[in-house]
PDB file of C-alpha atoms in Angstrom:
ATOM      1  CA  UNK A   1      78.716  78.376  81.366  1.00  0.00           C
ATOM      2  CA  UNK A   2      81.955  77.117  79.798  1.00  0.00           C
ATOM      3  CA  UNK A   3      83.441  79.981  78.209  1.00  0.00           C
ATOM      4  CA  UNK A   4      82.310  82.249  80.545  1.00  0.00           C
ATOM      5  CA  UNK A   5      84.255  80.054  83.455  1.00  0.00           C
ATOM      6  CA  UNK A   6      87.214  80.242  81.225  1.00  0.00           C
ATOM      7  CA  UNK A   7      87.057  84.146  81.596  1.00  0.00           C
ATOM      8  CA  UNK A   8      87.075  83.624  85.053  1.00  0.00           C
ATOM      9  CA  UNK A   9      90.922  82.347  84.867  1.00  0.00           C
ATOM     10  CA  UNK A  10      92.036  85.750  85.175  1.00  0.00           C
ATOM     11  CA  UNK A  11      90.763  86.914  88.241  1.00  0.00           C
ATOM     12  CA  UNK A  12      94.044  85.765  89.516  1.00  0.00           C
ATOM     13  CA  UNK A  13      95.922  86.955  87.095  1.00  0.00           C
ATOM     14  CA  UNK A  14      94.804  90.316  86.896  1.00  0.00           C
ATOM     15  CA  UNK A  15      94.862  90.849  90.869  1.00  0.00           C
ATOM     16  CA  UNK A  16      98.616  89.840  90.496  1.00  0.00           C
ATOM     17  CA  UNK A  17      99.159  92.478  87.519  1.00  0.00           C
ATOM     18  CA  UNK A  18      97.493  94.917  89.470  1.00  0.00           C
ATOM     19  CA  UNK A  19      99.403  94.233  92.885  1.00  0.00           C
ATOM     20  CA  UNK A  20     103.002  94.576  91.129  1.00  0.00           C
ATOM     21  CA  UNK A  21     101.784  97.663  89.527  1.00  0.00           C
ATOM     22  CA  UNK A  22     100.526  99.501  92.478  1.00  0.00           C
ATOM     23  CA  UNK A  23     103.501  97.987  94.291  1.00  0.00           C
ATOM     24  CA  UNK A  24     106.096  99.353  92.079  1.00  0.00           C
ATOM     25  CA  UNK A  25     103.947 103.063  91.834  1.00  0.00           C
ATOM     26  CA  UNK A  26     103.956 103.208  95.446  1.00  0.00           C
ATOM     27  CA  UNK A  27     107.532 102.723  95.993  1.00  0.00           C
ATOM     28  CA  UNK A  28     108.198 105.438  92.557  1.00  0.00           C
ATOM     29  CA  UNK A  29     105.984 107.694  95.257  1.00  0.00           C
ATOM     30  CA  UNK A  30     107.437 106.915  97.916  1.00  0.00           C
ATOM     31  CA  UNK A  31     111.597 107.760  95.865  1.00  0.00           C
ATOM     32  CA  UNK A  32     112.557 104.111  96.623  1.00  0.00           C
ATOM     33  CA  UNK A  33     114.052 101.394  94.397  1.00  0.00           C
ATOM     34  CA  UNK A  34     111.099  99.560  92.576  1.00  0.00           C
ATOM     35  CA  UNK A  35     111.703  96.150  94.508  1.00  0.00           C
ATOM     36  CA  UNK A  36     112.118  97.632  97.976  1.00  0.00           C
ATOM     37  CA  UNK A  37     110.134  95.628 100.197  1.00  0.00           C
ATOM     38  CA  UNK A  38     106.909  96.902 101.559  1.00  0.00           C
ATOM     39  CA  UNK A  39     105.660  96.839 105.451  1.00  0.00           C
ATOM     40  CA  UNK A  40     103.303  94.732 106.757  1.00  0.00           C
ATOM     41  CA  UNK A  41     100.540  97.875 106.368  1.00  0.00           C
ATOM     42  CA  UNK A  42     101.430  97.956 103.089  1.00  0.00           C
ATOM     43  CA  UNK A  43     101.513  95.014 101.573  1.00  0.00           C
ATOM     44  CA  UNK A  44      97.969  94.515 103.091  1.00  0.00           C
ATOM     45  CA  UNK A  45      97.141  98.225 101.374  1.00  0.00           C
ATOM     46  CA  UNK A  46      98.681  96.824  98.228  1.00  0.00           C
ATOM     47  CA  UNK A  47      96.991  93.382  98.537  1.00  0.00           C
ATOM     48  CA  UNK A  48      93.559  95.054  99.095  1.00  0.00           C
ATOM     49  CA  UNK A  49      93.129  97.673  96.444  1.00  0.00           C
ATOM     50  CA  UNK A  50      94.290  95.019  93.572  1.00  0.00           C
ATOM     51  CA  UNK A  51      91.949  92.002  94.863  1.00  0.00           C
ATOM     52  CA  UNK A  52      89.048  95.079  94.778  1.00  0.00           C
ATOM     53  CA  UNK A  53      90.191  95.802  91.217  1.00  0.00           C
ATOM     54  CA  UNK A  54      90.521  91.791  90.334  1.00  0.00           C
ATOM     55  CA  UNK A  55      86.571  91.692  91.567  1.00  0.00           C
ATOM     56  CA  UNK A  56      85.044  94.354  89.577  1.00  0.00           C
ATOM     57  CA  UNK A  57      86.727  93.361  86.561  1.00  0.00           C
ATOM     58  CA  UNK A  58      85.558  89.639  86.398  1.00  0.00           C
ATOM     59  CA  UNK A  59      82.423  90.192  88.541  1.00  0.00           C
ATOM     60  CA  UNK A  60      80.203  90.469  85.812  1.00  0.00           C
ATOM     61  CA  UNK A  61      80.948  87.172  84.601  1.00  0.00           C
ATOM     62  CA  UNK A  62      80.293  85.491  87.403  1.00  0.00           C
ATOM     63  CA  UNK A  63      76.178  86.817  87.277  1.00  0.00           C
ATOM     64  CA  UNK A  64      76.286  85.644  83.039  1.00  0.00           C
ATOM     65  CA  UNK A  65      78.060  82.230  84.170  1.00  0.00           C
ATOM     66  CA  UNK A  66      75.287  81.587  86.909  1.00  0.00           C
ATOM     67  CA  UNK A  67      72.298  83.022  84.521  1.00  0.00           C
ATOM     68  CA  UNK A  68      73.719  80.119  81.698  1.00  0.00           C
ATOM     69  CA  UNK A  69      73.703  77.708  84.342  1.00  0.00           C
ATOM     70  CA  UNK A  70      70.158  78.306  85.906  1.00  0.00           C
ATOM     71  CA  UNK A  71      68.109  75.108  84.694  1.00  0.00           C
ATOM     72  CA  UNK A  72      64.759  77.520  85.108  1.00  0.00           C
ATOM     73  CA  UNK A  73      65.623  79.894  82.079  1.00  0.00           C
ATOM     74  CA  UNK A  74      66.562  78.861  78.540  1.00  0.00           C
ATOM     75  CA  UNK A  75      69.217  81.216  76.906  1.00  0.00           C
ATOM     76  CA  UNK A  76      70.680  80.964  73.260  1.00  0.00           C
ATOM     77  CA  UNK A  77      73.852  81.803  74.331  1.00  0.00           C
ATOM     78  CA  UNK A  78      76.373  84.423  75.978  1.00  0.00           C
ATOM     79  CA  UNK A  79      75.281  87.118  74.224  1.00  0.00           C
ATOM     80  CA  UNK A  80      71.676  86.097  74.610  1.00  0.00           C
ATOM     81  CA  UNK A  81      72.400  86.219  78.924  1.00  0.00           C
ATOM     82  CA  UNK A  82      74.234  89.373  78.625  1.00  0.00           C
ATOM     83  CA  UNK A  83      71.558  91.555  76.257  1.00  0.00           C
ATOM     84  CA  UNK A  84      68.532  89.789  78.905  1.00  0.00           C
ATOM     85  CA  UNK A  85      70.300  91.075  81.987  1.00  0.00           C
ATOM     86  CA  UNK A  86      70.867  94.241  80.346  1.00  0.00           C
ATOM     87  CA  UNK A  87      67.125  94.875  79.781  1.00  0.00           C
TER      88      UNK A  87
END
């Protein structure tokens, strides 16, 4: 489960990407300057939609990570996990 957990790293990072993307969209939208500060209602908006985005992009590790780790099952390897759960 070791290089899958290293994929795992950028959950954070891509929930942050997405955030000042959306953020800086909305406020093109919205005719403001890109770093105008967002309400409360936004930011939570903002803060919502990228964390949603951030968890369907690394999800998918997280099932081959626990699948290498499960002492009942033998795998080969990453590839091995990912073709099994495919089937």
């Amino acid at each position: 489960g070791f290089v899958p957990g290293l994929f795992g790293t950028s959950h954070g990072a891509l929930q942050f990407m997405a955030y000042e993307d959306l953020k800086e969209r909305y406020n093109k939208y919205r005719n403001r300057v890109s770093d105008t500060k967002l309400n409360t209602v936004e930011y939570i908006m903002m803060a919502a939609v990228s964390k949603i985005f951030a968890v369907v992009a690394t999800y998918p590790y997280q099932v081959v990570r626990a699948r290498l780790q499960d002492q009942h099952n033998t795998y080969s390897g990453v590839f091995d996990v990912i073709r099994r759960t495919w089937r």
